[in-house]
């Protein structure tokens, strides 16, 4: 990722960031808004309880608003963002848990991190690639797309990057490889969650993970 960013040489390409929740996106947004015209793509059909989905979406929007206020007043106190940081947009996908249940049918009893998770990753990254290609909305094409999922110590970053690259090739949009948990990224996300008093869930979102 850092090698890809180094190639930008001051350019600020449009990047679509698939996000699962505010805590996971906190450090990722803080970092990426320095280099990209950043739009968060909130797509989480795996959150199978509507109240949980709404709670996470509200927190995502609240954090984005807080980051954007920092840009407006140029006050980055306590944060490692700089005046180079720009505003963050948000693109909210329709909430469609029924589609997710259909995709993972037959995988209900898989262990965490198994085949059900891989299918879930592909569903979400495919939707992200489609959105980055300008399909299904009016924001146009993005130069890159990536996901906050690699910040989790429980997620396989290598697998996510493999799926992301495959989707990028299929839809003709560049994938920004990442392992956001590295260099204390996950630790920083916990610090920011405390600073902004974010709701932190203890499961990924699906009913099988909750069980």
PDB file of N, CA, C and O in Angstrom, residues 134-197:
ATOM      1  N   UNK A 134     -18.456   2.652 -10.836  1.00  0.00           N
ATOM      2  CA  UNK A 134     -19.512   3.611 -11.158  1.00  0.00           C
ATOM      3  C   UNK A 134     -20.869   2.988 -11.395  1.00  0.00           C
ATOM      4  O   UNK A 134     -21.778   3.650 -11.896  1.00  0.00           O
ATOM      5  N   UNK A 135     -21.025   1.730 -11.012  1.00  0.00           N
ATOM      6  CA  UNK A 135     -22.278   1.010 -11.250  1.00  0.00           C
ATOM      7  C   UNK A 135     -23.225   1.195 -10.064  1.00  0.00           C
ATOM      8  O   UNK A 135     -22.850   0.965  -8.912  1.00  0.00           O
ATOM      9  N   UNK A 136     -24.452   1.634 -10.342  1.00  0.00           N
ATOM     10  CA  UNK A 136     -25.484   1.694  -9.316  1.00  0.00           C
ATOM     11  C   UNK A 136     -25.585   2.988  -8.543  1.00  0.00           C
ATOM     12  O   UNK A 136     -26.335   3.064  -7.566  1.00  0.00           O
ATOM     13  N   UNK A 137     -24.867   4.027  -8.958  1.00  0.00           N
ATOM     14  CA  UNK A 137     -24.943   5.316  -8.270  1.00  0.00           C
ATOM     15  C   UNK A 137     -24.506   6.410  -9.245  1.00  0.00           C
ATOM     16  O   UNK A 137     -24.102   6.119 -10.377  1.00  0.00           O
ATOM     17  N   UNK A 138     -24.578   7.651  -8.798  1.00  0.00           N
ATOM     18  CA  UNK A 138     -24.314   8.788  -9.694  1.00  0.00           C
ATOM     19  C   UNK A 138     -22.994   9.491  -9.411  1.00  0.00           C
ATOM     20  O   UNK A 138     -22.754  10.586  -9.931  1.00  0.00           O
ATOM     21  N   UNK A 139     -22.118   8.887  -8.601  1.00  0.00           N
ATOM     22  CA  UNK A 139     -20.868   9.550  -8.228  1.00  0.00           C
ATOM     23  C   UNK A 139     -19.757   9.346  -9.253  1.00  0.00           C
ATOM     24  O   UNK A 139     -18.690   9.946  -9.117  1.00  0.00           O
ATOM     25  N   UNK A 140     -19.984   8.492 -10.230  1.00  0.00           N
ATOM     26  CA  UNK A 140     -18.957   8.234 -11.232  1.00  0.00           C
ATOM     27  C   UNK A 140     -17.975   7.165 -10.783  1.00  0.00           C
ATOM     28  O   UNK A 140     -18.137   6.538  -9.735  1.00  0.00           O
ATOM     29  N   UNK A 141     -16.933   6.974 -11.593  1.00  0.00           N
ATOM     30  CA  UNK A 141     -15.934   5.958 -11.300  1.00  0.00           C
ATOM     31  C   UNK A 141     -14.925   6.454 -10.265  1.00  0.00           C
ATOM     32  O   UNK A 141     -14.662   7.657 -10.155  1.00  0.00           O
ATOM     33  N   UNK A 142     -14.363   5.506  -9.539  1.00  0.00           N
ATOM     34  CA  UNK A 142     -13.283   5.790  -8.604  1.00  0.00           C
ATOM     35  C   UNK A 142     -11.990   5.200  -9.167  1.00  0.00           C
ATOM     36  O   UNK A 142     -12.008   4.245  -9.933  1.00  0.00           O
ATOM     37  N   UNK A 143     -10.871   5.776  -8.751  1.00  0.00           N
ATOM     38  CA  UNK A 143      -9.582   5.276  -9.225  1.00  0.00           C
ATOM     39  C   UNK A 143      -9.163   4.001  -8.498  1.00  0.00           C
ATOM     40  O   UNK A 143      -8.510   3.128  -9.083  1.00  0.00           O
ATOM     41  N   UNK A 144      -9.501   3.921  -7.215  1.00  0.00           N
ATOM     42  CA  UNK A 144      -9.140   2.779  -6.382  1.00  0.00           C
ATOM     43  C   UNK A 144     -10.331   2.378  -5.512  1.00  0.00           C
ATOM     44  O   UNK A 144     -11.239   3.178  -5.268  1.00  0.00           O
ATOM     45  N   UNK A 145     -10.242   1.146  -5.000  1.00  0.00           N
ATOM     46  CA  UNK A 145     -11.120   0.753  -3.903  1.00  0.00           C
ATOM     47  C   UNK A 145     -10.334  -0.158  -2.971  1.00  0.00           C
ATOM     48  O   UNK A 145      -9.336  -0.773  -3.342  1.00  0.00           O
ATOM     49  N   UNK A 146     -10.766  -0.210  -1.712  1.00  0.00           N
ATOM     50  CA  UNK A 146     -10.161  -1.088  -0.717  1.00  0.00           C
ATOM     51  C   UNK A 146     -11.162  -1.291   0.414  1.00  0.00           C
ATOM     52  O   UNK A 146     -12.300  -0.807   0.329  1.00  0.00           O
ATOM     53  N   UNK A 147     -10.765  -1.985   1.468  1.00  0.00           N
ATOM     54  CA  UNK A 147     -11.691  -2.301   2.564  1.00  0.00           C
ATOM     55  C   UNK A 147     -11.020  -2.113   3.919  1.00  0.00           C
ATOM     56  O   UNK A 147      -9.801  -2.307   4.054  1.00  0.00           O
ATOM     57  N   UNK A 148     -11.814  -1.771   4.904  1.00  0.00           N
ATOM     58  CA  UNK A 148     -11.330  -1.662   6.287  1.00  0.00           C
ATOM     59  C   UNK A 148     -11.162  -3.026   6.943  1.00  0.00           C
ATOM     60  O   UNK A 148     -10.584  -3.122   8.026  1.00  0.00           O
ATOM     61  N   UNK A 149     -11.658  -4.089   6.319  1.00  0.00           N
ATOM     62  CA  UNK A 149     -11.686  -5.399   6.969  1.00  0.00           C
ATOM     63  C   UNK A 149     -10.305  -5.900   7.366  1.00  0.00           C
ATOM     64  O   UNK A 149     -10.173  -6.686   8.310  1.00  0.00           O
ATOM     65  N   UNK A 150      -9.250  -5.451   6.660  1.00  0.00           N
ATOM     66  CA  UNK A 150      -7.919  -5.967   6.973  1.00  0.00           C
ATOM     67  C   UNK A 150      -7.367  -5.420   8.288  1.00  0.00           C
ATOM     68  O   UNK A 150      -6.293  -5.854   8.729  1.00  0.00           O
ATOM     69  N   UNK A 151      -8.069  -4.504   8.941  1.00  0.00           N
ATOM     70  CA  UNK A 151      -7.581  -3.991  10.223  1.00  0.00           C
ATOM     71  C   UNK A 151      -7.860  -4.966  11.356  1.00  0.00           C
ATOM     72  O   UNK A 151      -7.230  -4.912  12.411  1.00  0.00           O
ATOM     73  N   UNK A 152      -8.769  -5.891  11.144  1.00  0.00           N
ATOM     74  CA  UNK A 152      -9.145  -6.828  12.202  1.00  0.00           C
ATOM     75  C   UNK A 152      -8.114  -7.933  12.358  1.00  0.00           C
ATOM     76  O   UNK A 152      -7.739  -8.579  11.372  1.00  0.00           O
ATOM     77  N   UNK A 153      -7.665  -8.206  13.586  1.00  0.00           N
ATOM     78  CA  UNK A 153      -6.757  -9.335  13.821  1.00  0.00           C
ATOM     79  C   UNK A 153      -7.418 -10.680  13.510  1.00  0.00           C
ATOM     80  O   UNK A 153      -6.725 -11.688  13.365  1.00  0.00           O
ATOM     81  N   UNK A 154      -8.742 -10.687  13.396  1.00  0.00           N
ATOM     82  CA  UNK A 154      -9.473 -11.923  13.139  1.00  0.00           C
ATOM     83  C   UNK A 154      -9.735 -12.158  11.657  1.00  0.00           C
ATOM     84  O   UNK A 154     -10.334 -13.170  11.284  1.00  0.00           O
ATOM     85  N   UNK A 155      -9.312 -11.214  10.804  1.00  0.00           N
ATOM     86  CA  UNK A 155      -9.552 -11.335   9.363  1.00  0.00           C
ATOM     87  C   UNK A 155      -8.240 -11.638   8.638  1.00  0.00           C
ATOM     88  O   UNK A 155      -7.191 -11.104   8.982  1.00  0.00           O
ATOM     89  N   UNK A 156      -8.325 -12.479   7.629  1.00  0.00           N
ATOM     90  CA  UNK A 156      -7.167 -12.891   6.839  1.00  0.00           C
ATOM     91  C   UNK A 156      -6.891 -11.856   5.752  1.00  0.00           C
ATOM     92  O   UNK A 156      -7.568 -11.824   4.722  1.00  0.00           O
ATOM     93  N   UNK A 157      -5.908 -10.998   5.993  1.00  0.00           N
ATOM     94  CA  UNK A 157      -5.612  -9.920   5.047  1.00  0.00           C
ATOM     95  C   UNK A 157      -5.167 -10.467   3.697  1.00  0.00           C
ATOM     96  O   UNK A 157      -5.507  -9.899   2.650  1.00  0.00           O
ATOM     97  N   UNK A 158      -4.422 -11.566   3.691  1.00  0.00           N
ATOM     98  CA  UNK A 158      -3.965 -12.143   2.428  1.00  0.00           C
ATOM     99  C   UNK A 158      -5.156 -12.589   1.585  1.00  0.00           C
ATOM    100  O   UNK A 158      -5.201 -12.344   0.372  1.00  0.00           O
ATOM    101  N   UNK A 159      -6.136 -13.218   2.233  1.00  0.00           N
ATOM    102  CA  UNK A 159      -7.327 -13.666   1.528  1.00  0.00           C
ATOM    103  C   UNK A 159      -8.121 -12.477   1.010  1.00  0.00           C
ATOM    104  O   UNK A 159      -8.596 -12.473  -0.142  1.00  0.00           O
ATOM    105  N   UNK A 160      -8.277 -11.453   1.825  1.00  0.00           N
ATOM    106  CA  UNK A 160      -9.019 -10.260   1.412  1.00  0.00           C
ATOM    107  C   UNK A 160      -8.347  -9.577   0.223  1.00  0.00           C
ATOM    108  O   UNK A 160      -9.020  -9.152  -0.715  1.00  0.00           O
ATOM    109  N   UNK A 161      -7.028  -9.489   0.251  1.00  0.00           N
ATOM    110  CA  UNK A 161      -6.314  -8.862  -0.862  1.00  0.00           C
ATOM    111  C   UNK A 161      -6.417  -9.696  -2.136  1.00  0.00           C
ATOM    112  O   UNK A 161      -6.518  -9.137  -3.234  1.00  0.00           O
ATOM    113  N   UNK A 162      -6.423 -11.007  -1.990  1.00  0.00           N
ATOM    114  CA  UNK A 162      -6.571 -11.871  -3.161  1.00  0.00           C
ATOM    115  C   UNK A 162      -7.947 -11.670  -3.793  1.00  0.00           C
ATOM    116  O   UNK A 162      -8.063 -11.524  -5.017  1.00  0.00           O
ATOM    117  N   UNK A 163      -8.982 -11.626  -2.975  1.00  0.00           N
ATOM    118  CA  UNK A 163     -10.342 -11.404  -3.490  1.00  0.00           C
ATOM    119  C   UNK A 163     -10.458 -10.011  -4.088  1.00  0.00           C
ATOM    120  O   UNK A 163     -11.017  -9.819  -5.178  1.00  0.00           O
ATOM    121  N   UNK A 164      -9.932  -9.007  -3.382  1.00  0.00           N
ATOM    122  CA  UNK A 164     -10.002  -7.633  -3.872  1.00  0.00           C
ATOM    123  C   UNK A 164      -9.332  -7.466  -5.223  1.00  0.00           C
ATOM    124  O   UNK A 164      -9.883  -6.808  -6.120  1.00  0.00           O
ATOM    125  N   UNK A 165      -8.169  -8.073  -5.401  1.00  0.00           N
ATOM    126  CA  UNK A 165      -7.464  -7.969  -6.676  1.00  0.00           C
ATOM    127  C   UNK A 165      -8.239  -8.658  -7.795  1.00  0.00           C
ATOM    128  O   UNK A 165      -8.315  -8.158  -8.920  1.00  0.00           O
ATOM    129  N   UNK A 166      -8.849  -9.795  -7.464  1.00  0.00           N
ATOM    130  CA  UNK A 166      -9.651 -10.509  -8.462  1.00  0.00           C
ATOM    131  C   UNK A 166     -10.856  -9.686  -8.896  1.00  0.00           C
ATOM    132  O   UNK A 166     -11.191  -9.608 -10.083  1.00  0.00           O
ATOM    133  N   UNK A 167     -11.518  -9.038  -7.932  1.00  0.00           N
ATOM    134  CA  UNK A 167     -12.662  -8.194  -8.258  1.00  0.00           C
ATOM    135  C   UNK A 167     -12.214  -6.959  -9.060  1.00  0.00           C
ATOM    136  O   UNK A 167     -12.916  -6.500  -9.958  1.00  0.00           O
ATOM    137  N   UNK A 168     -11.034  -6.434  -8.722  1.00  0.00           N
ATOM    138  CA  UNK A 168     -10.502  -5.275  -9.448  1.00  0.00           C
ATOM    139  C   UNK A 168     -10.296  -5.609 -10.923  1.00  0.00           C
ATOM    140  O   UNK A 168     -10.642  -4.819 -11.809  1.00  0.00           O
ATOM    141  N   UNK A 169      -9.735  -6.771 -11.180  1.00  0.00           N
ATOM    142  CA  UNK A 169      -9.508  -7.187 -12.568  1.00  0.00           C
ATOM    143  C   UNK A 169     -10.821  -7.417 -13.303  1.00  0.00           C
ATOM    144  O   UNK A 169     -10.943  -7.106 -14.489  1.00  0.00           O
ATOM    145  N   UNK A 170     -11.810  -7.937 -12.588  1.00  0.00           N
ATOM    146  CA  UNK A 170     -13.104  -8.205 -13.219  1.00  0.00           C
ATOM    147  C   UNK A 170     -13.831  -6.927 -13.599  1.00  0.00           C
ATOM    148  O   UNK A 170     -14.486  -6.856 -14.648  1.00  0.00           O
ATOM    149  N   UNK A 171     -13.709  -5.880 -12.765  1.00  0.00           N
ATOM    150  CA  UNK A 171     -14.467  -4.645 -12.996  1.00  0.00           C
ATOM    151  C   UNK A 171     -13.611  -3.486 -13.504  1.00  0.00           C
ATOM    152  O   UNK A 171     -14.126  -2.390 -13.717  1.00  0.00           O
ATOM    153  N   UNK A 172     -12.333  -3.715 -13.689  1.00  0.00           N
ATOM    154  CA  UNK A 172     -11.488  -2.686 -14.288  1.00  0.00           C
ATOM    155  C   UNK A 172     -11.205  -1.493 -13.400  1.00  0.00           C
ATOM    156  O   UNK A 172     -11.092  -0.368 -13.891  1.00  0.00           O
ATOM    157  N   UNK A 173     -11.102  -1.733 -12.094  1.00  0.00           N
ATOM    158  CA  UNK A 173     -10.782  -0.670 -11.141  1.00  0.00           C
ATOM    159  C   UNK A 173      -9.585  -1.121 -10.313  1.00  0.00           C
ATOM    160  O   UNK A 173      -9.459  -2.302  -9.999  1.00  0.00           O
ATOM    161  N   UNK A 174      -8.708  -0.211  -9.939  1.00  0.00           N
ATOM    162  CA  UNK A 174      -7.511  -0.586  -9.189  1.00  0.00           C
ATOM    163  C   UNK A 174      -7.828  -0.894  -7.731  1.00  0.00           C
ATOM    164  O   UNK A 174      -8.575  -0.163  -7.076  1.00  0.00           O
ATOM    165  N   UNK A 175      -7.254  -1.975  -7.241  1.00  0.00           N
ATOM    166  CA  UNK A 175      -7.373  -2.373  -5.842  1.00  0.00           C
ATOM    167  C   UNK A 175      -6.181  -1.816  -5.073  1.00  0.00           C
ATOM    168  O   UNK A 175      -5.030  -1.934  -5.520  1.00  0.00           O
ATOM    169  N   UNK A 176      -6.429  -1.185  -3.932  1.00  0.00           N
ATOM    170  CA  UNK A 176      -5.357  -0.722  -3.062  1.00  0.00           C
ATOM    171  C   UNK A 176      -5.101  -1.801  -2.016  1.00  0.00           C
ATOM    172  O   UNK A 176      -5.923  -1.990  -1.119  1.00  0.00           O
ATOM    173  N   UNK A 177      -3.992  -2.544  -2.125  1.00  0.00           N
ATOM    174  CA  UNK A 177      -3.735  -3.619  -1.165  1.00  0.00           C
ATOM    175  C   UNK A 177      -3.465  -3.043   0.214  1.00  0.00           C
ATOM    176  O   UNK A 177      -2.943  -1.931   0.354  1.00  0.00           O
ATOM    177  N   UNK A 178      -3.806  -3.816   1.239  1.00  0.00           N
ATOM    178  CA  UNK A 178      -3.629  -3.294   2.588  1.00  0.00           C
ATOM    179  C   UNK A 178      -3.510  -4.415   3.605  1.00  0.00           C
ATOM    180  O   UNK A 178      -3.917  -5.556   3.367  1.00  0.00           O
ATOM    181  N   UNK A 179      -2.935  -4.060   4.734  1.00  0.00           N
ATOM    182  CA  UNK A 179      -3.057  -4.837   5.968  1.00  0.00           C
ATOM    183  C   UNK A 179      -3.047  -3.792   7.070  1.00  0.00           C
ATOM    184  O   UNK A 179      -2.020  -3.518   7.683  1.00  0.00           O
ATOM    185  N   UNK A 180      -4.204  -3.174   7.278  1.00  0.00           N
ATOM    186  CA  UNK A 180      -4.292  -1.995   8.132  1.00  0.00           C
ATOM    187  C   UNK A 180      -3.979  -2.268   9.590  1.00  0.00           C
ATOM    188  O   UNK A 180      -3.763  -1.334  10.359  1.00  0.00           O
ATOM    189  N   UNK A 181      -3.955  -3.542   9.997  1.00  0.00           N
ATOM    190  CA  UNK A 181      -3.637  -3.848  11.380  1.00  0.00           C
ATOM    191  C   UNK A 181      -2.157  -3.634  11.688  1.00  0.00           C
ATOM    192  O   UNK A 181      -1.774  -3.499  12.853  1.00  0.00           O
ATOM    193  N   UNK A 182      -1.305  -3.624  10.643  1.00  0.00           N
ATOM    194  CA  UNK A 182       0.130  -3.470  10.842  1.00  0.00           C
ATOM    195  C   UNK A 182       0.483  -2.068  11.344  1.00  0.00           C
ATOM    196  O   UNK A 182      -0.297  -1.137  11.235  1.00  0.00           O
ATOM    197  N   UNK A 183       1.696  -1.944  11.868  1.00  0.00           N
ATOM    198  CA  UNK A 183       2.203  -0.671  12.389  1.00  0.00           C
ATOM    199  C   UNK A 183       1.228  -0.065  13.409  1.00  0.00           C
ATOM    200  O   UNK A 183       0.929   1.135  13.381  1.00  0.00           O
ATOM    201  N   UNK A 184       0.716  -0.936  14.277  1.00  0.00           N
ATOM    202  CA  UNK A 184      -0.190  -0.535  15.364  1.00  0.00           C
ATOM    203  C   UNK A 184      -1.496   0.056  14.856  1.00  0.00           C
ATOM    204  O   UNK A 184      -2.151   0.849  15.562  1.00  0.00           O
ATOM    205  N   UNK A 185      -1.902  -0.314  13.643  1.00  0.00           N
ATOM    206  CA  UNK A 185      -3.159   0.200  13.107  1.00  0.00           C
ATOM    207  C   UNK A 185      -4.364  -0.209  13.930  1.00  0.00           C
ATOM    208  O   UNK A 185      -5.248   0.621  14.189  1.00  0.00           O
ATOM    209  N   UNK A 186      -4.391  -1.462  14.352  1.00  0.00           N
ATOM    210  CA  UNK A 186      -5.517  -1.918  15.178  1.00  0.00           C
ATOM    211  C   UNK A 186      -5.499  -1.213  16.532  1.00  0.00           C
ATOM    212  O   UNK A 186      -6.542  -0.766  17.024  1.00  0.00           O
ATOM    213  N   UNK A 187      -4.314  -1.070  17.109  1.00  0.00           N
ATOM    214  CA  UNK A 187      -4.190  -0.360  18.387  1.00  0.00           C
ATOM    215  C   UNK A 187      -4.688   1.070  18.251  1.00  0.00           C
ATOM    216  O   UNK A 187      -5.396   1.585  19.127  1.00  0.00           O
ATOM    217  N   UNK A 188      -4.342   1.718  17.139  1.00  0.00           N
ATOM    218  CA  UNK A 188      -4.784   3.098  16.918  1.00  0.00           C
ATOM    219  C   UNK A 188      -6.300   3.169  16.785  1.00  0.00           C
ATOM    220  O   UNK A 188      -6.921   4.123  17.264  1.00  0.00           O
ATOM    221  N   UNK A 189      -6.899   2.157  16.166  1.00  0.00           N
ATOM    222  CA  UNK A 189      -8.356   2.157  16.022  1.00  0.00           C
ATOM    223  C   UNK A 189      -9.040   2.085  17.384  1.00  0.00           C
ATOM    224  O   UNK A 189     -10.098   2.688  17.581  1.00  0.00           O
ATOM    225  N   UNK A 190      -8.439   1.374  18.312  1.00  0.00           N
ATOM    226  CA  UNK A 190      -8.998   1.299  19.669  1.00  0.00           C
ATOM    227  C   UNK A 190      -8.866   2.652  20.365  1.00  0.00           C
ATOM    228  O   UNK A 190      -9.804   3.115  21.036  1.00  0.00           O
ATOM    229  N   UNK A 191      -7.719   3.306  20.193  1.00  0.00           N
ATOM    230  CA  UNK A 191      -7.520   4.630  20.785  1.00  0.00           C
ATOM    231  C   UNK A 191      -8.536   5.627  20.250  1.00  0.00           C
ATOM    232  O   UNK A 191      -9.130   6.407  21.023  1.00  0.00           O
ATOM    233  N   UNK A 192      -8.751   5.615  18.935  1.00  0.00           N
ATOM    234  CA  UNK A 192      -9.700   6.554  18.326  1.00  0.00           C
ATOM    235  C   UNK A 192     -11.134   6.226  18.739  1.00  0.00           C
ATOM    236  O   UNK A 192     -11.957   7.137  18.920  1.00  0.00           O
ATOM    237  N   UNK A 193     -11.438   4.956  18.895  1.00  0.00           N
ATOM    238  CA  UNK A 193     -12.777   4.566  19.341  1.00  0.00           C
ATOM    239  C   UNK A 193     -13.069   5.144  20.726  1.00  0.00           C
ATOM    240  O   UNK A 193     -14.193   5.590  21.004  1.00  0.00           O
ATOM    241  N   UNK A 194     -12.063   5.130  21.576  1.00  0.00           N
ATOM    242  CA  UNK A 194     -12.230   5.713  22.921  1.00  0.00           C
ATOM    243  C   UNK A 194     -12.352   7.229  22.831  1.00  0.00           C
ATOM    244  O   UNK A 194     -13.176   7.837  23.515  1.00  0.00           O
ATOM    245  N   UNK A 195     -11.519   7.840  21.992  1.00  0.00           N
ATOM    246  CA  UNK A 195     -11.537   9.300  21.871  1.00  0.00           C
ATOM    247  C   UNK A 195     -12.884   9.814  21.383  1.00  0.00           C
ATOM    248  O   UNK A 195     -13.379  10.831  21.873  1.00  0.00           O
ATOM    249  N   UNK A 196     -13.476   9.116  20.410  1.00  0.00           N
ATOM    250  CA  UNK A 196     -14.761   9.538  19.850  1.00  0.00           C
ATOM    251  C   UNK A 196     -15.938   8.815  20.486  1.00  0.00           C
ATOM    252  O   UNK A 196     -17.080   8.991  20.053  1.00  0.00           O
ATOM    253  N   UNK A 197     -15.656   7.999  21.508  1.00  0.00           N
ATOM    254  CA  UNK A 197     -16.711   7.276  22.225  1.00  0.00           C
ATOM    255  C   UNK A 197     -17.590   6.466  21.263  1.00  0.00           C
ATOM    256  O   UNK A 197     -18.817   6.539  21.285  1.00  0.00           O
TER     257      UNK A 197
END
